[in-house]
Tab-separated table of C-alpha atoms in Angstrom:
chain	number	residue	atom	x	y	z
A	1	MET	CA	7.514	7.874	2.386
A	2	ARG	CA	10.075	10.424	3.539
A	3	GLU	CA	12.525	7.783	4.784
A	4	LEU	CA	12.193	5.773	1.572
A	5	MET	CA	12.630	8.805	-0.680
A	6	ARG	CA	15.685	9.958	1.262
A	7	SER	CA	17.258	6.466	1.108
A	8	LEU	CA	17.168	6.417	-2.705
A	9	PRO	CA	19.654	8.277	-4.918
A	10	PRO	CA	18.474	11.626	-6.306
A	11	GLY	CA	16.033	11.434	-9.182
A	12	ASN	CA	12.606	10.199	-10.129
A	13	ARG	CA	11.437	7.102	-8.263
A	14	LEU	CA	9.300	5.864	-11.137
A	15	ILE	CA	12.280	5.931	-13.503
A	16	GLN	CA	14.523	4.372	-10.860
A	17	GLY	CA	12.078	1.465	-10.550
A	18	LEU	CA	12.300	0.509	-14.238
A	19	ASP	CA	14.438	-2.300	-15.608
A	20	PRO	CA	17.747	-0.961	-16.978
A	21	ASP	CA	16.767	-1.447	-20.639
A	22	ASP	CA	13.438	0.352	-20.202
A	23	ARG	CA	15.060	3.088	-18.133
A	24	ASP	CA	17.727	3.700	-20.772
A	25	ALA	CA	15.095	3.760	-23.536
A	26	LEU	CA	13.031	6.330	-21.650
A	27	LEU	CA	15.991	8.513	-20.764
A	28	GLY	CA	17.043	8.367	-24.406
A	29	VAL	CA	13.939	10.354	-25.414
A	30	ALA	CA	13.862	12.601	-22.325
A	31	THR	CA	15.123	16.164	-22.035
A	32	PRO	CA	16.386	17.444	-18.652
A	33	VAL	CA	14.610	20.681	-17.736
A	34	GLU	CA	14.497	23.114	-14.828
A	35	PHE	CA	11.346	24.819	-13.590
A	36	ALA	CA	10.887	27.843	-11.348
A	37	LEU	CA	8.465	28.393	-8.485
A	38	GLY	CA	5.094	29.279	-9.996
A	39	HIS	CA	5.832	27.851	-13.434
A	40	VAL	CA	2.579	26.753	-15.106
A	41	PHE	CA	2.897	23.556	-17.137
A	42	ASN	CA	-0.729	23.438	-18.290
A	43	GLU	CA	-3.935	25.404	-17.888
A	44	PRO	CA	-7.375	23.713	-17.932
A	45	ASP	CA	-8.324	22.556	-21.454
A	46	ASP	CA	-4.736	22.757	-22.757
A	47	VAL	CA	-3.536	19.758	-24.732
A	48	ILE	CA	-1.031	17.863	-22.577
A	49	GLU	CA	1.975	17.801	-24.887
A	50	HIS	CA	4.612	16.550	-22.446
A	51	LEU	CA	5.069	14.247	-19.490
A	52	HIS	CA	7.353	15.588	-16.765
A	53	PHE	CA	9.090	12.993	-14.591
A	54	ILE	CA	9.930	15.085	-11.521
A	55	ASP	CA	13.484	14.741	-10.191
A	56	SER	CA	13.323	17.477	-7.533
A	57	GLY	CA	10.884	20.094	-6.295
A	58	PHE	CA	7.157	19.440	-6.499
A	59	CYS	CA	4.063	20.506	-8.399
A	60	SER	CA	0.317	20.582	-7.871
A	61	SER	CA	-2.689	19.954	-10.020
A	62	VAL	CA	-5.082	22.728	-9.067
A	63	ALA	CA	-8.806	22.899	-9.824
A	64	VAL	CA	-9.792	26.408	-10.919
A	65	LEU	CA	-13.383	27.531	-10.267
A	66	ALA	CA	-15.356	30.089	-12.253
A	67	ASP	CA	-14.961	32.728	-9.529
A	68	GLY	CA	-11.172	32.332	-9.548
A	69	ARG	CA	-10.863	30.267	-6.385
A	70	THR	CA	-8.493	27.304	-6.534
A	71	VAL	CA	-7.914	24.121	-4.572
A	72	GLU	CA	-5.222	21.504	-4.942
A	73	THR	CA	-6.340	18.084	-6.148
A	74	VAL	CA	-3.026	16.183	-6.168
A	75	MET	CA	0.620	16.868	-5.350
A	76	ILE	CA	3.393	15.411	-7.507
A	77	GLY	CA	7.052	15.176	-6.579
A	78	ARG	CA	9.860	12.841	-7.492
A	79	GLU	CA	7.648	9.856	-6.799
A	80	GLY	CA	5.698	10.470	-9.999
A	81	VAL	CA	5.023	12.149	-13.304
A	82	LEU	CA	3.078	15.260	-14.206
A	83	GLY	CA	0.634	14.780	-17.099
A	84	VAL	CA	0.552	11.006	-16.759
A	85	VAL	CA	-2.989	10.773	-18.161
A	86	ALA	CA	-1.540	11.607	-21.609
A	87	SER	CA	0.672	8.518	-21.415
A	88	VAL	CA	-2.266	6.415	-22.619
A	89	VAL	CA	-4.156	8.579	-25.122
A	90	PRO	CA	-3.980	12.217	-26.258
A	91	HIS	CA	-5.630	14.249	-23.530
A	92	HIS	CA	-6.605	17.744	-22.448
A	93	ALA	CA	-5.805	18.983	-18.948
A	94	HIS	CA	-8.672	19.262	-16.473
A	95	THR	CA	-6.690	21.342	-13.983
A	96	ARG	CA	-3.851	23.853	-13.784
A	97	SER	CA	-0.465	22.209	-13.273
A	98	VAL	CA	1.875	24.538	-11.394
A	99	ALA	CA	5.250	24.287	-9.644
A	100	GLN	CA	5.016	24.862	-5.896
A	101	MET	CA	8.766	24.511	-5.388
A	102	ALA	CA	11.460	25.024	-8.003
A	103	GLY	CA	13.119	21.891	-9.270
A	104	THR	CA	14.115	19.698	-12.187
A	105	ALA	CA	12.428	17.092	-14.352
A	106	ARG	CA	12.848	14.820	-17.362
A	107	ARG	CA	10.482	16.004	-20.090
A	108	VAL	CA	9.152	13.527	-22.648
A	109	GLU	CA	6.794	14.285	-25.528
A	110	ALA	CA	3.507	12.552	-24.747
A	111	GLY	CA	3.169	11.044	-28.221
A	112	ARG	CA	6.718	9.755	-28.084
A	113	PHE	CA	6.076	8.122	-24.734
A	114	ARG	CA	2.941	6.421	-26.061
A	115	ALA	CA	4.876	5.049	-29.030
A	116	LEU	CA	7.693	3.857	-26.778
A	117	SER	CA	5.376	2.230	-24.236
A	118	ALA	CA	3.567	0.374	-27.054
A	119	ARG	CA	6.857	-1.422	-27.701
A	120	ARG	CA	7.796	-1.702	-24.033
A	121	PRO	CA	4.880	-2.967	-21.909
A	122	CYS	CA	6.754	-2.362	-18.652
A	123	LEU	CA	6.704	1.383	-19.341
A	124	ARG	CA	2.968	1.240	-19.970
A	125	ASP	CA	2.441	-0.764	-16.780
A	126	ALA	CA	4.522	1.667	-14.698
A	127	ALA	CA	2.432	4.594	-15.929
A	128	ALA	CA	-0.818	2.691	-15.339
A	129	THR	CA	0.226	1.758	-11.801
A	130	TYR	CA	1.002	5.384	-11.030
A	131	MET	CA	-2.348	6.522	-12.464
A	132	ALA	CA	-4.113	3.993	-10.234
A	133	ARG	CA	-2.288	5.426	-7.224
A	134	LEU	CA	-3.357	8.958	-8.167
A	135	GLN	CA	-6.955	7.787	-8.535
A	136	GLY	CA	-6.825	6.327	-5.042
A	137	GLU	CA	-5.420	9.601	-3.729
A	138	LEU	CA	-8.251	11.553	-5.350
A	139	GLU	CA	-10.861	9.235	-3.843
A	140	GLN	CA	-9.301	9.515	-0.387
A	141	SER	CA	-9.118	13.308	-0.732
A	142	ALA	CA	-12.854	13.477	-1.389
A	143	ALA	CA	-13.517	11.840	1.973
A	144	CYS	CA	-10.805	13.901	3.667
A	145	ASN	CA	-12.177	17.236	2.479
A	146	ALA	CA	-15.684	16.302	3.567
A	147	LEU	CA	-14.972	14.766	6.976
A	148	HIS	CA	-11.703	16.049	8.421
A	149	HIS	CA	-11.246	19.462	9.954
A	150	ALA	CA	-8.844	22.052	8.586
A	151	GLY	CA	-6.187	21.457	11.261
A	152	GLN	CA	-5.896	17.779	10.349
A	153	ARG	CA	-5.801	18.505	6.635
A	154	PHE	CA	-3.228	21.258	7.142
A	155	ALA	CA	-0.918	18.891	9.060
A	156	LYS	CA	-1.370	16.246	6.358
A	157	TRP	CA	-0.526	18.703	3.606
A	158	LEU	CA	2.605	19.944	5.414
A	159	LEU	CA	3.796	16.363	5.820
A	160	ARG	CA	3.344	15.725	2.129
A	161	CYS	CA	5.365	18.844	1.313
A	162	HIS	CA	8.024	17.801	3.820
A	163	ASP	CA	8.296	14.397	2.122
A	164	ARG	CA	9.266	16.078	-1.131
A	165	VAL	CA	11.878	18.648	-0.075
A	166	GLU	CA	15.403	18.668	1.256
A	167	GLY	CA	15.645	20.067	4.764
A	168	ASP	CA	12.897	21.076	7.160
A	169	THR	CA	11.968	24.598	6.009
A	170	LEU	CA	9.025	25.294	3.701
A	171	ASN	CA	8.514	28.754	2.211
A	172	LEU	CA	4.719	28.818	1.932
A	173	THR	CA	2.557	31.926	2.248
A	174	GLN	CA	-0.829	32.042	3.970
A	175	GLU	CA	-2.456	32.939	0.682
A	176	TYR	CA	-0.937	29.940	-1.052
A	177	LEU	CA	-1.813	27.537	1.759
A	178	ALA	CA	-5.388	28.787	1.823
A	179	SER	CA	-5.602	28.301	-1.930
A	180	MET	CA	-4.277	24.759	-1.745
A	181	LEU	CA	-6.577	23.789	1.114
A	182	GLY	CA	-9.652	25.629	-0.145
A	183	SER	CA	-9.872	27.482	3.184
A	184	GLN	CA	-9.861	31.080	4.409
A	185	ARG	CA	-6.499	32.591	5.351
A	186	THR	CA	-7.734	32.995	8.924
A	187	THR	CA	-8.455	29.253	9.081
A	188	VAL	CA	-4.942	28.441	7.879
A	189	ASN	CA	-3.465	30.851	10.430
A	190	GLU	CA	-5.424	29.235	13.263
A	191	ALA	CA	-4.290	25.774	12.187
A	192	ALA	CA	-0.659	26.895	11.932
A	193	GLN	CA	-0.778	28.562	15.342
A	194	GLY	CA	-2.196	25.381	16.851
A	195	LEU	CA	0.647	23.287	15.426
A	196	GLN	CA	3.157	25.867	16.623
A	197	LYS	CA	1.775	25.739	20.175
A	198	ALA	CA	2.076	21.948	20.040
A	199	GLY	CA	5.752	22.294	19.135
A	200	ALA	CA	5.340	20.623	15.743
A	201	ILE	CA	6.347	23.632	13.632
A	202	ALA	CA	7.719	27.152	13.769
A	203	TYR	CA	5.664	29.565	11.692
A	204	SER	CA	6.582	33.118	10.706
A	205	ARG	CA	6.125	35.326	7.637
A	206	GLY	CA	5.289	32.541	5.207
A	207	ARG	CA	8.091	30.301	6.442
A	208	ILE	CA	7.265	27.012	8.118
A	209	THR	CA	9.964	24.913	9.775
A	210	VAL	CA	9.151	21.366	10.836
A	211	LEU	CA	10.466	20.974	14.392
A	212	ASP	CA	8.851	17.702	15.466
A	213	ARG	CA	7.708	15.467	12.632
A	214	SER	CA	6.203	12.914	15.013
A	215	ALA	CA	3.981	15.592	16.527
A	216	LEU	CA	2.950	16.689	13.029
A	217	GLU	CA	2.058	13.098	12.142
A	218	ARG	CA	-0.063	12.812	15.273
A	219	ALA	CA	-1.939	15.957	14.304
A	220	ALA	CA	-2.621	14.783	10.736
A	221	CYS	CA	-5.660	12.791	9.709
A	222	GLU	CA	-5.470	9.134	8.706
A	223	CYS	CA	-5.385	10.143	5.031
A	224	TYR	CA	-1.677	10.923	5.238
A	225	ARG	CA	-0.876	7.348	6.213
A	226	ARG	CA	-3.251	6.039	3.555
A	227	GLY	CA	-1.407	8.086	0.948
A	228	ASP	CA	1.898	6.550	2.062
A	229	ASP	CA	0.828	3.018	1.029
């Protein structure tokens, strides 16, 4: 994924994959926006009013439990669109959608997208194809969380972050990583130290630098490669 994303011009891959007429029609109703680290797009049960086609940075959909604990369900960067479920019918959010790295997006009113896609089937099909990919990712994650140990999942998650950023440095705190992985901070620290000893990363004070991507890929579970299909 990383090589493909880097080989394309900047911007959203889903939009780039549209025919010129459909792309122009979509961009004609889109508003360029910037978002900061930690920006919350939706909380659980909010009406999803906008679709955000991510151009840079990345976001997470995060399940929030009654006791306040959180765990990431999906990650969305410039390969996709945040709030895509509302592209078909009006919908409420099931999770919290939050920016994990500052970036930019093209914002489209959900109702306006539905009206546009009704006239342009290729837009509807592009959104449906992306939703099917997200469903596959969710199904794979269920198996991953049940069967793969924290070190493998940590390596997978770092690779997925690395795919979506420029450069090799990720500013990610222990607390945040533990929240995303649904693990204790001590577990995340042990996993990070293991990858550092293997020469895959450098890890210090919430900053992770990828030193050897091949080593990181070897440490990750098979789910990373499945998610790259």
